[in-house]
Coordinates of C-alpha atoms and ligand atoms in Angstrom, one line a residue:
X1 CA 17.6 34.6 -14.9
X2 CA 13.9 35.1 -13.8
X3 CA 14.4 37.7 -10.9
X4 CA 11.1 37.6 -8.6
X5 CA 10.0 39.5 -5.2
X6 CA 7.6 38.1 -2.5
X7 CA 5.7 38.9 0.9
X8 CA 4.5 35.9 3.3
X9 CA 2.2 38.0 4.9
X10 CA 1.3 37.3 8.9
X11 CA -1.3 39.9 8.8
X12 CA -4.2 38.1 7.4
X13 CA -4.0 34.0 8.1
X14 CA -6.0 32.1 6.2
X15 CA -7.3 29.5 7.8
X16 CA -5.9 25.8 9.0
X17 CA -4.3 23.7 7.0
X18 CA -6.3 20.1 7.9
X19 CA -4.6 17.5 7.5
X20 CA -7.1 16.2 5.6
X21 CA -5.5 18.3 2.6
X22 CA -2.9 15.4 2.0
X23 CA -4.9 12.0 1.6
X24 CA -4.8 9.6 -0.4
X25 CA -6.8 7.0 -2.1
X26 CA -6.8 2.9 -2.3
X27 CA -8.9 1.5 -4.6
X28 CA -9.3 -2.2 -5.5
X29 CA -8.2 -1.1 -9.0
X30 CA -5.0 -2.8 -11.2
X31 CA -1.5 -3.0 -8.6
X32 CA -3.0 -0.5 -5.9
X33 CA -4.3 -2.5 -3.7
X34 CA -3.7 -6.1 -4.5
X35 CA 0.6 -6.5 -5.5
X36 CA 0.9 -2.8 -4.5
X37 CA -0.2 -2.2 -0.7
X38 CA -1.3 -5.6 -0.3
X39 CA 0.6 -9.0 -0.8
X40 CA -0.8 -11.4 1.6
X41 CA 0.7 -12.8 4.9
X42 CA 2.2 -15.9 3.3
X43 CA 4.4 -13.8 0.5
X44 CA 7.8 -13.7 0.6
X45 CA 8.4 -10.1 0.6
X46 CA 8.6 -8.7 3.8
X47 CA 5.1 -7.4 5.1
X48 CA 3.5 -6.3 8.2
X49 CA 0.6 -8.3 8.4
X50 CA 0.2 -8.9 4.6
X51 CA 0.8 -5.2 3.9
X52 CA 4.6 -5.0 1.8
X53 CA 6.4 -3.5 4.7
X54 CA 9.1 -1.3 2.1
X55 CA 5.5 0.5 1.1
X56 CA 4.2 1.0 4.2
X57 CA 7.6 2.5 5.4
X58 CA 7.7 5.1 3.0
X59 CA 3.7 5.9 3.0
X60 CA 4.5 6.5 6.7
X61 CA 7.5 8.9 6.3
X62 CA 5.4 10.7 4.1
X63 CA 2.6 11.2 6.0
X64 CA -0.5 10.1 5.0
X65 CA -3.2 11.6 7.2
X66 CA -6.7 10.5 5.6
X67 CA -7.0 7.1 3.7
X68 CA -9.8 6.4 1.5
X69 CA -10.8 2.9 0.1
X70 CA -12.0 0.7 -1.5
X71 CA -13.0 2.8 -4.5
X72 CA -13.8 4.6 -6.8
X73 CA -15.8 2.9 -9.2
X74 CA -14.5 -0.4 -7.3
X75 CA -16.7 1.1 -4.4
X76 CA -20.8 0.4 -6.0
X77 CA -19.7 -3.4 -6.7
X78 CA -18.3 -3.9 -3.4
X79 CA -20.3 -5.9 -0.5
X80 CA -17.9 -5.6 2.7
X81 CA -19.1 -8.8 4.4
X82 CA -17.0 -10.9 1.7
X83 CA -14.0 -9.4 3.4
X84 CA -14.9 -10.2 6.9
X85 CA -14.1 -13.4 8.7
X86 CA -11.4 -16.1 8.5
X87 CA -9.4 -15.3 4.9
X88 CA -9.6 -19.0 3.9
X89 CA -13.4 -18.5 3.6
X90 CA -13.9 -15.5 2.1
X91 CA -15.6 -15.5 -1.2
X92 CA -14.1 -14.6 -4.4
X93 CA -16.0 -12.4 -6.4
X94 CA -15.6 -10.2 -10.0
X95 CA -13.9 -7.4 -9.2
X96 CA -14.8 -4.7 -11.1
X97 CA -13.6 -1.1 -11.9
X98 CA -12.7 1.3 -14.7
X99 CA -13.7 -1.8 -17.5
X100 CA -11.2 -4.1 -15.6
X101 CA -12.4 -7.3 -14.2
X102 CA -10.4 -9.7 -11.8
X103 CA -10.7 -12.5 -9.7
X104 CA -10.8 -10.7 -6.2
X105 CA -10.2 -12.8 -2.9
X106 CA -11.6 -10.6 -0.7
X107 CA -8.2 -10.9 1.6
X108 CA -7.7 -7.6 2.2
X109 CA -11.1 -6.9 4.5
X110 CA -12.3 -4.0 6.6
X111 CA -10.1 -5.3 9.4
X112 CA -7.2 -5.0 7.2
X113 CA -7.6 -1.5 5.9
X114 CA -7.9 -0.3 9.1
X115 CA -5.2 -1.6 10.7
X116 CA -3.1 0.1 7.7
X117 CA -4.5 2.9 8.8
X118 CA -3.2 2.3 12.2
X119 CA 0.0 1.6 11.0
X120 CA -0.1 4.5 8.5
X121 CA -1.9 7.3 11.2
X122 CA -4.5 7.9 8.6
X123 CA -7.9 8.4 9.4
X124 CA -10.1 5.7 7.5
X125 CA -12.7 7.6 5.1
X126 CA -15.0 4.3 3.3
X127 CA -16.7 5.0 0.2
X128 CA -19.6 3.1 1.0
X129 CA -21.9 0.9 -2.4
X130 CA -25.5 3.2 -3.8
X131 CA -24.9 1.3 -7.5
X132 CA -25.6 -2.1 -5.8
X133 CA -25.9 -2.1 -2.5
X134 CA -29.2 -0.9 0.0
X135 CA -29.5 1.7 2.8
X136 CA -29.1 -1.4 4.8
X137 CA -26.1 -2.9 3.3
X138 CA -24.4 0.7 4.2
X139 CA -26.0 0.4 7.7
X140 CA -24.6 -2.9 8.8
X141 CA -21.4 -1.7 7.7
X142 CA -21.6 1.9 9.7
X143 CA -23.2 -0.6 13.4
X144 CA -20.2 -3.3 12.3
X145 CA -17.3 -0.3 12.7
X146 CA -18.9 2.2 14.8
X147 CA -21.0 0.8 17.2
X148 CA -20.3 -0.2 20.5
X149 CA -24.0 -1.5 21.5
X150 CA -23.9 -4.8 21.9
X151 CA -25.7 -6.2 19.1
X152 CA -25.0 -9.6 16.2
X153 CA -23.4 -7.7 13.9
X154 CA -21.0 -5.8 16.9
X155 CA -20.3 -9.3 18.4
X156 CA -19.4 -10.4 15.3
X157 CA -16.8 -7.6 14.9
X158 CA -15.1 -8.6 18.3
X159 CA -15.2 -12.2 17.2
X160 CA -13.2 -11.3 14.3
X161 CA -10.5 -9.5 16.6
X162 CA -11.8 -5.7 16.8
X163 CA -13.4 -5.3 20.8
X164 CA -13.6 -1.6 20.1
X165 CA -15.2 0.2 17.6
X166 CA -13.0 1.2 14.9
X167 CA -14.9 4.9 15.0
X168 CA -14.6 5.6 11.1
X169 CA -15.2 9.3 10.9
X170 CA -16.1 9.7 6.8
X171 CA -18.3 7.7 4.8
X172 CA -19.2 8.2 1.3
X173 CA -22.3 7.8 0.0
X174 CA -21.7 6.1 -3.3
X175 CA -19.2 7.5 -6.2
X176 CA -19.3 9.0 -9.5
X177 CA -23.1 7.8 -9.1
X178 CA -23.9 10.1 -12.2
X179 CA -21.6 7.6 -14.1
X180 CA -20.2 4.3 -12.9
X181 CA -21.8 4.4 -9.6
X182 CA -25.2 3.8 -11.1
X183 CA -25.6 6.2 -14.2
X184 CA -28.3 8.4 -12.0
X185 CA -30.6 11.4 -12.6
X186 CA -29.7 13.8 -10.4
X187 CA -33.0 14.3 -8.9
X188 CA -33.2 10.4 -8.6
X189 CA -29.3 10.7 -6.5
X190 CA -30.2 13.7 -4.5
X191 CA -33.3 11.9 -3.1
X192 CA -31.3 8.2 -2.8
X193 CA -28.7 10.4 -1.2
X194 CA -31.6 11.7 1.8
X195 CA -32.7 8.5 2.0
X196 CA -29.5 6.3 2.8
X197 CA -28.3 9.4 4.9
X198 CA -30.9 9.4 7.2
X199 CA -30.7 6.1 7.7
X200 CA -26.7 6.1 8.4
X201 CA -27.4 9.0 10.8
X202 CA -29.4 7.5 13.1
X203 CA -27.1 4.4 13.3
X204 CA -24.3 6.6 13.6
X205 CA -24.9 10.8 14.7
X206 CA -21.5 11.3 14.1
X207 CA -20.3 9.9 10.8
X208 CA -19.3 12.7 8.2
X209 CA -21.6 12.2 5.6
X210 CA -20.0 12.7 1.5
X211 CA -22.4 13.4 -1.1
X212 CA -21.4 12.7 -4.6
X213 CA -21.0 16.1 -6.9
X214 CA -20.3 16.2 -10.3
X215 CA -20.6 19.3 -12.8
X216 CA -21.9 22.6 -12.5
X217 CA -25.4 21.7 -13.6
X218 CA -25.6 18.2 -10.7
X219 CA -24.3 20.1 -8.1
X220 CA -27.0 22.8 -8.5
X221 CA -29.5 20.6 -9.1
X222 CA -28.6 18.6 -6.2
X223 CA -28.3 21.4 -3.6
X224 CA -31.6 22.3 -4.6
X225 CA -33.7 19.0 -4.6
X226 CA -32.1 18.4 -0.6
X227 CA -32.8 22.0 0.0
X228 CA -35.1 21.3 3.7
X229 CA -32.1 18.5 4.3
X230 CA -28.8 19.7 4.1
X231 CA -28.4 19.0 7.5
X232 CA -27.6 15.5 6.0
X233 CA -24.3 16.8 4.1
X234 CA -21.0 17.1 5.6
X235 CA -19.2 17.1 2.3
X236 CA -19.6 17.7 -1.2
X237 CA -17.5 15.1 -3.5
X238 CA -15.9 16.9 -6.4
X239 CA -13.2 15.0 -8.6
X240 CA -10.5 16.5 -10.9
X241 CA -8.7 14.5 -13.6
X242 CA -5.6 16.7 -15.5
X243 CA -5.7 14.8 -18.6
X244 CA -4.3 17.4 -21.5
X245 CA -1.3 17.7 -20.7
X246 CA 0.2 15.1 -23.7
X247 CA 2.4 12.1 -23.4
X248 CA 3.6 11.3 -19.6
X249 CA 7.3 11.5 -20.3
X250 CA 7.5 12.6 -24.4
X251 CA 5.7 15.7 -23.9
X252 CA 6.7 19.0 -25.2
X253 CA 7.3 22.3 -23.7
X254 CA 3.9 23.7 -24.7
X255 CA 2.2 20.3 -22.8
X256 CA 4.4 21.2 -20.2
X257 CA 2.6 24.3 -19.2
X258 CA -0.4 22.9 -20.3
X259 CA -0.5 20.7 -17.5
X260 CA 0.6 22.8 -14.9
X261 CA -2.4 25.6 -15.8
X262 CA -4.6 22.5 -15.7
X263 CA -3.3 21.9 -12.0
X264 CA -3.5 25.3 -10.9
X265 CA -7.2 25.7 -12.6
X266 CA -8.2 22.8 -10.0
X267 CA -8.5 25.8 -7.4
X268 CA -11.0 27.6 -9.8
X269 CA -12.8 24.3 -9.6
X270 CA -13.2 24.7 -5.7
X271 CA -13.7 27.8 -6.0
X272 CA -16.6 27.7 -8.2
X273 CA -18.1 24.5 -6.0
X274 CA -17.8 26.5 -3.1
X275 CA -20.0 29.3 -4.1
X276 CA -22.8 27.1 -4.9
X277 CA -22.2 25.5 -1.0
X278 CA -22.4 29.2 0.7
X279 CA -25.9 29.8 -0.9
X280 CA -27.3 27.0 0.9
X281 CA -29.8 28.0 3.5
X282 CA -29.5 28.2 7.5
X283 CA -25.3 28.8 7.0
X284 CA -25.3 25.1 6.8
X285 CA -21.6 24.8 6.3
X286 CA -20.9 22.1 3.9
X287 CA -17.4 21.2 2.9
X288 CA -15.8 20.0 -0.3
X289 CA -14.4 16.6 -0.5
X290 CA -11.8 16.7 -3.8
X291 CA -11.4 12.4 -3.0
X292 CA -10.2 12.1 -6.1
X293 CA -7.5 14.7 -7.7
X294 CA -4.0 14.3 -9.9
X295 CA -2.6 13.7 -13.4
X296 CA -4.1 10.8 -15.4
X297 CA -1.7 10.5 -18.7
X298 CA -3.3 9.1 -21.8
X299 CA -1.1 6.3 -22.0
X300 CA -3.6 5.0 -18.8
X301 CA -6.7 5.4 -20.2
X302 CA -8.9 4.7 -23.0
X303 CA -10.5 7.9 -23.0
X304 CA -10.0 11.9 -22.9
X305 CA -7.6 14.1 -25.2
X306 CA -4.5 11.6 -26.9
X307 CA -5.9 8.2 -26.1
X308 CA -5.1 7.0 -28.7
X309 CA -1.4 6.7 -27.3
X310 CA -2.8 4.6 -24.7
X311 CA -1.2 0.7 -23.6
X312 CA -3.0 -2.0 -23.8
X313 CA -3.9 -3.7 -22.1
X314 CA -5.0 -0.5 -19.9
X315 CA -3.4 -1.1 -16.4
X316 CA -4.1 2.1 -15.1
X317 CA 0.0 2.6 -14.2
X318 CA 2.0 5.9 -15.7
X319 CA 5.5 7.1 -15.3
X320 CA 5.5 10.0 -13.2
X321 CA 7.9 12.9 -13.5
X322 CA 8.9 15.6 -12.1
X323 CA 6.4 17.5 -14.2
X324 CA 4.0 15.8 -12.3
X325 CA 5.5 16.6 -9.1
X326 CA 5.4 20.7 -9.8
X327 CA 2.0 20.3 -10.9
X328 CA 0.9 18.9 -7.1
X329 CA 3.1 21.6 -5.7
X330 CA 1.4 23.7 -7.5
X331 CA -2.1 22.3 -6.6
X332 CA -1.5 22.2 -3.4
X333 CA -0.4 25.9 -3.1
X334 CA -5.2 26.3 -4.0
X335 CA -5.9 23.8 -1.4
X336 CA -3.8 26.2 1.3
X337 CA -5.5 29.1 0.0
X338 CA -8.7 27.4 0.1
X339 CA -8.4 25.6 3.4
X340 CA -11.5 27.5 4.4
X341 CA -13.8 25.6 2.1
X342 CA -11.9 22.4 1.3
X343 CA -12.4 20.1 3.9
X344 CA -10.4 17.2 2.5
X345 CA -8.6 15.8 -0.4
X346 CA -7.5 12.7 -1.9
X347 CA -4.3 12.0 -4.4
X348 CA -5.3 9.3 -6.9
X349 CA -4.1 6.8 -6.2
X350 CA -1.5 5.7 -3.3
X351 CA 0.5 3.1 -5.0
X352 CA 1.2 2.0 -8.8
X353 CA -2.1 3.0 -10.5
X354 CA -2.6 6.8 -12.0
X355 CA -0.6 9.8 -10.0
X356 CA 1.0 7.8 -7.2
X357 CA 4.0 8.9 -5.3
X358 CA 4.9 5.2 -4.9
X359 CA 5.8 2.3 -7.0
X360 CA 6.5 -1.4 -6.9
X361 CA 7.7 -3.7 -9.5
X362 CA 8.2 -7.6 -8.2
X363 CA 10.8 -7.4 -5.2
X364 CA 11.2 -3.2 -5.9
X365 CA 9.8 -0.4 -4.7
X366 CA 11.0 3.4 -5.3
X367 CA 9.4 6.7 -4.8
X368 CA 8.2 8.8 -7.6
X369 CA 8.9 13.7 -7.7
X370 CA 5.5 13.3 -6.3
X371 CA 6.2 11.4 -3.4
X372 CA 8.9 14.3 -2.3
X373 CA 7.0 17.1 -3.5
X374 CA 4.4 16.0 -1.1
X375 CA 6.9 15.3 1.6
X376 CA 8.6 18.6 1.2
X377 CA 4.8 20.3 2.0
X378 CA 5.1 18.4 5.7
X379 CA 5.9 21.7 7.1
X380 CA 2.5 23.1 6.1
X381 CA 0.5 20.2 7.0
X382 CA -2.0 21.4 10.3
X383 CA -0.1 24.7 10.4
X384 CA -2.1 28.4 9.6
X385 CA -1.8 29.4 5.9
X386 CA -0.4 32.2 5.1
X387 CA -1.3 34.6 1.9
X388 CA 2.1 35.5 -0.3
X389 CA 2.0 38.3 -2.4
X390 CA 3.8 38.0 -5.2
X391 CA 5.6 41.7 -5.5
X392 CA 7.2 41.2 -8.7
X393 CA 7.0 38.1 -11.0
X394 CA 7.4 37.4 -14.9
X395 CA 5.1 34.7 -16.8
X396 CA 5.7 31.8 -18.0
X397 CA 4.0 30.0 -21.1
X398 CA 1.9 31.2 -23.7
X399 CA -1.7 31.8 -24.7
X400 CA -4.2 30.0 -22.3
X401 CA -1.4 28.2 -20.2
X402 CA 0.3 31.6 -19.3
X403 CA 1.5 31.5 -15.8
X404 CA 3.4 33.0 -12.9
X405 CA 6.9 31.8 -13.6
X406 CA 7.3 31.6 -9.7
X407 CA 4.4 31.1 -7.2
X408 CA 4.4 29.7 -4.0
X409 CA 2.6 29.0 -0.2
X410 CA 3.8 29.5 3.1
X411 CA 2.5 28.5 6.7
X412 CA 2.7 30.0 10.5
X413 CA 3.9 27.1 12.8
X414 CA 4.5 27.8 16.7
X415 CA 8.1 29.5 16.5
X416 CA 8.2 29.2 12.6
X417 CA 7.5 30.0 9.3
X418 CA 7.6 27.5 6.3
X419 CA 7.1 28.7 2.3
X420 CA 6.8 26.4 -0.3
X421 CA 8.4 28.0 -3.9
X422 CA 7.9 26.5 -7.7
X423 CA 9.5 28.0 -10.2
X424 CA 7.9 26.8 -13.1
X425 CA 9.9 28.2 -15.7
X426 CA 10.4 25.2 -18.6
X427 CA 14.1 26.6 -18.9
X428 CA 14.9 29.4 -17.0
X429 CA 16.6 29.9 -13.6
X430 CA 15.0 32.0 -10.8
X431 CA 16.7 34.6 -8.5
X432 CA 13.7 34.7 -5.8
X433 CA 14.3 37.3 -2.9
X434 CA 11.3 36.7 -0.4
X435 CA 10.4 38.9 3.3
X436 CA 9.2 35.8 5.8
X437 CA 9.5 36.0 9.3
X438 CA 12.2 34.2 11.3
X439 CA 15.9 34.0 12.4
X440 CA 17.0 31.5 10.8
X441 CA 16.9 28.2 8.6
X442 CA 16.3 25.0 9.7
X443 CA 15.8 23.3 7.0
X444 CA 16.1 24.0 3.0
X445 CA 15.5 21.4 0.3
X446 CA 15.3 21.6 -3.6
X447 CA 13.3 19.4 -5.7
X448 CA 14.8 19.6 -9.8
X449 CA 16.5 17.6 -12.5
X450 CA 17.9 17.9 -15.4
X451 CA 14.7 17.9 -17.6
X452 CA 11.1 17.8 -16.4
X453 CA 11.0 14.6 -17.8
X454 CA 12.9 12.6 -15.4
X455 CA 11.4 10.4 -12.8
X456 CA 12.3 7.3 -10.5
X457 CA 12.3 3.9 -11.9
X458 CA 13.2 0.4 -10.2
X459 CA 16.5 0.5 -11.8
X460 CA 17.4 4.4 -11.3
X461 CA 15.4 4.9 -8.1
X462 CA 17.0 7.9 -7.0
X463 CA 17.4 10.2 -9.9
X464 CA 14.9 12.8 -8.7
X465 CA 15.5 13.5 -5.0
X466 CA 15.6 16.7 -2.6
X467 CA 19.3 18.0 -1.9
X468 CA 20.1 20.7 0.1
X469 CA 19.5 24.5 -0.9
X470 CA 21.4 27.3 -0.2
X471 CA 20.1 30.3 1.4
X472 CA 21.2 34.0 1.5
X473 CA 19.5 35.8 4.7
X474 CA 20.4 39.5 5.6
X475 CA 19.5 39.7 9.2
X476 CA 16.5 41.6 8.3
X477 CA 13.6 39.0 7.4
X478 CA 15.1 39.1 4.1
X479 CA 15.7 35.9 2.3
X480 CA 17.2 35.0 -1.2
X481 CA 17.3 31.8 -3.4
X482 CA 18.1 30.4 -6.7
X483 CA 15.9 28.2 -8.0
X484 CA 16.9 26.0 -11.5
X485 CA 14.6 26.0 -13.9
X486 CA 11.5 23.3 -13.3
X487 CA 12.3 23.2 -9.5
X488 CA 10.4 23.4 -5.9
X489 CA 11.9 23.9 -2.8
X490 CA 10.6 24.5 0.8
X491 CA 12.5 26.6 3.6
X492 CA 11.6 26.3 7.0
X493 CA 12.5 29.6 9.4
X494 CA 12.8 29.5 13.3
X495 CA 11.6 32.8 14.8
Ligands
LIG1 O1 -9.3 6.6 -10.0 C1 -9.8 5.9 -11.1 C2 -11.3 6.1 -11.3 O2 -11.5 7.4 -11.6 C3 -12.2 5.9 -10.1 O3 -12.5 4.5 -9.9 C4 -13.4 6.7 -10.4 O4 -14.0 7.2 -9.3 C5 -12.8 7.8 -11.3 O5 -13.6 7.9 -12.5

């Protein structure tokens, strides 16, 4: 038994934890959208306005604050007025994304992604086309949701059943452009960048503007050829792929660690991003934008460490464990600590394709560890971080994936505290004594199974779920817990 001691310190907050921390991410890419989210009006699974209503139920209960769509690489093909108008007209066009080409209908529109948001409570982030659209392409689109002059392209919005401006708050200007998104220069982005963002900001003051960021050497390079205008960057894109941690069910206990260092090195990522943002001139604050973060298993791609493992045809779908679901708890414990700097994030992707926390198969749908290890963070979500020292604490792994055994985050509501605890010990049991502020428990749930390897599937849907945890207190702002081996659990506190 691992014995560990920690502190949830009140003394020094950290900063708020947006919302914005826990989006997600649609792309027109395999089942995500189309089959996943999106299955039409006239289908015979039940749907709220074409959207499978079983999905939508369980994206609400999770929450999901900040939606992006329609891509990814799916996002410098796509021209938004074939999804406008009457369905029956809409064109079809090649859809294209990741090497995948389909016949895309166009049926699920603007108007349709935002009234999931609607339905979901997410604010609507569009990742607007640089690879093969024009500054004016992107325009139209910003005056057709935004505006509320009374111009064609605003008529034309009402005509289509949207009198008020749907007020879309983030727009991205293009993705991956140093790869699918156009294969650019940097220099050649940066300046492409100031050019369509100028023109988006005088049709729209408001919108959040998202640059696209890449590696160490883009990002500097781009900072300084928009040096005199970064009054023209909101965010900084950044994405982060975990792709060695082996097989997605058949990995071994070395890969196990191996992916959970990768997920806790995301925060080094931010962290390194960041200080290239706080040179920038003027205290410009720019934020990071992670719109594209999780595991992607080599059984879903061509490319990166084991592909050669990978299914073809490549469908972009994984099983997802409850290794996975440590690995976003872990994750998510660097986007609370940098909450100050990392202005939103995005899991990829929301349903069936890469790390999504939910899945469908024909009439089926079941939720994957990620989905409740997500859902157990709720208590965090728009609450003060707090910093936890970690008093006393073992390792776990070997060599370059050596970690904590047991780590963990913890938030300041108004009458609360919540903290967030992973022990991510491949076989060993944790006895975690912790000093939090509050009375008493209002609500304690553990995330385990048997082996890290176990997920969710159609037939099995609930083998990995959150049960009830047991929790010593002694009256003195001391708490105690026992955490299995491979395990997350969040307790919540009333003062
Ligand atoms: O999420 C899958 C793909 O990964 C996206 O289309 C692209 O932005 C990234 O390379």
């Amino acid at each position: 038994m691992i014995e560990t001691t920690l502190t949830v310190r009140t003394d020094a907050p950290i900063g708020t934890i947006s919302p914005r921390l826990y989006g997600h991410f649609a792309e027109h890419l395999g089942r995500c959208c189309y089959g996943g989210l999106w299955v039409g009006t006239k289908s015979h699974i039940p749907n709220y306005g074409g959207f499978r209503a079983d999905v939508v139920d369980a994206l609400k209960a999770l929450p999901v604050p900040l939606l992006r769509w329609p891509g990814g690489c799916y996002a410098d093909h796509y021209h938004w007025r074939d999804g406008i108008g009457a369905p029956d007209i809409r064109p079809t066009r090649l859809g294209m994304s990741c090497g995948l080409q389909v016949e895309d209908d166009n049926s699920l529109g603007t108007h349709e992604f935002l009234a999931l948001c609607r339905m979901l409570g997410a604010e609507p982030y569009l990742a607007g086309n640089v690879g093969s659209g024009s500054p004016q392409e992107l325009c139209d689109w910003l005056e057709y949701c935004n505006s509320s002059v009374n111009t064609t392209l605003v008529r034309e919005r009402r005509a289509n059943g949207s009198a008020q401006p749907f007020a879309v708050p983030l727009w991205g200007v293009g993705n991956e452009n140093w790869g699918c998104g156009g294969n650019y220069d940097v220099v050649d982005y940066a300046r492409e960048y100031r050019r369509y963002a100028t023109m988006l900001r005088h049709v729209d003051a408001k919108a959040e503007l998202v640059a696209c960021g890449f590696n160490d050497e883009w990002n500097i390079e781009f900072l300084k050829t928009n040096a005199r205008h970064l009054g023209l960057v909101d965010h900084f894109s950044i994405h982060c792929y975990w792709i060695k941690g082996g097989p997605e069910t058949e990995f071994s206990e070395e890969q196990y660690y191996t992916l959970l260092a990768e997920a806790q090195a995301t925060e080094d990522l931010v962290i390194r991003t960041a200080g290239y943002l706080q040179q920038v001139p003027d205290g410009k604050r720019i934020g990071i934008a992670l719109d594209e973060w999780g595991v992607w298993h080599p059984e879903a791609r061509p490319w990166g460490p084991d592909n050669a493992i990978h299914r073809e045809p490549i469908t972009y779908e994984q099983a997802g464990t409850l290794r996975d679901a440590l690995a976003t708890a872990i994750a998510l414990e660097g986007f609370h600590r940098q909450c100050q700097v990392l202005t939103l994030a995005n899991l990829a992707q929301i349903v069936n394709v890469l790390h999504a926390p939910v899945m469908t198969e024909g009439e089926s749908m079941w939720v994957t560890p990620t989905y409740y290890a997500l859902q157990l963070h709720t208590p965090h979500i728009g609450q003060t971080a707090l910093p936890v020292d970690i008093t006393h604490s073992v390792s776990a792994g070997a060599g370059d994936s050596s970690i904590h055994a047991v780590s963990a985050t913890a938030s300041r509501h108004e009458g609360g505290t919540a903290i967030t605890l992973v022990n991510r010990h491949y076989d060993q049991p944790a006895s975690i004594r912790f000093t939090a502020a509050g009375s008493h428990v209002t609500q304690a749930l553990l995330l385990t199974a048997d082996d890290p390897r176990d997920g969710n599937s159609a037939q099995h849907p609930d083998r990995v779920k959150p049960r009830p945890l047991p929790v010593q207190a002694d009256g003195t702002g001391h708490w105690q817990v026992d955490l299995p081996a491979h395990s997350l659990a969040t307790v919540v506190l009333a003062d």
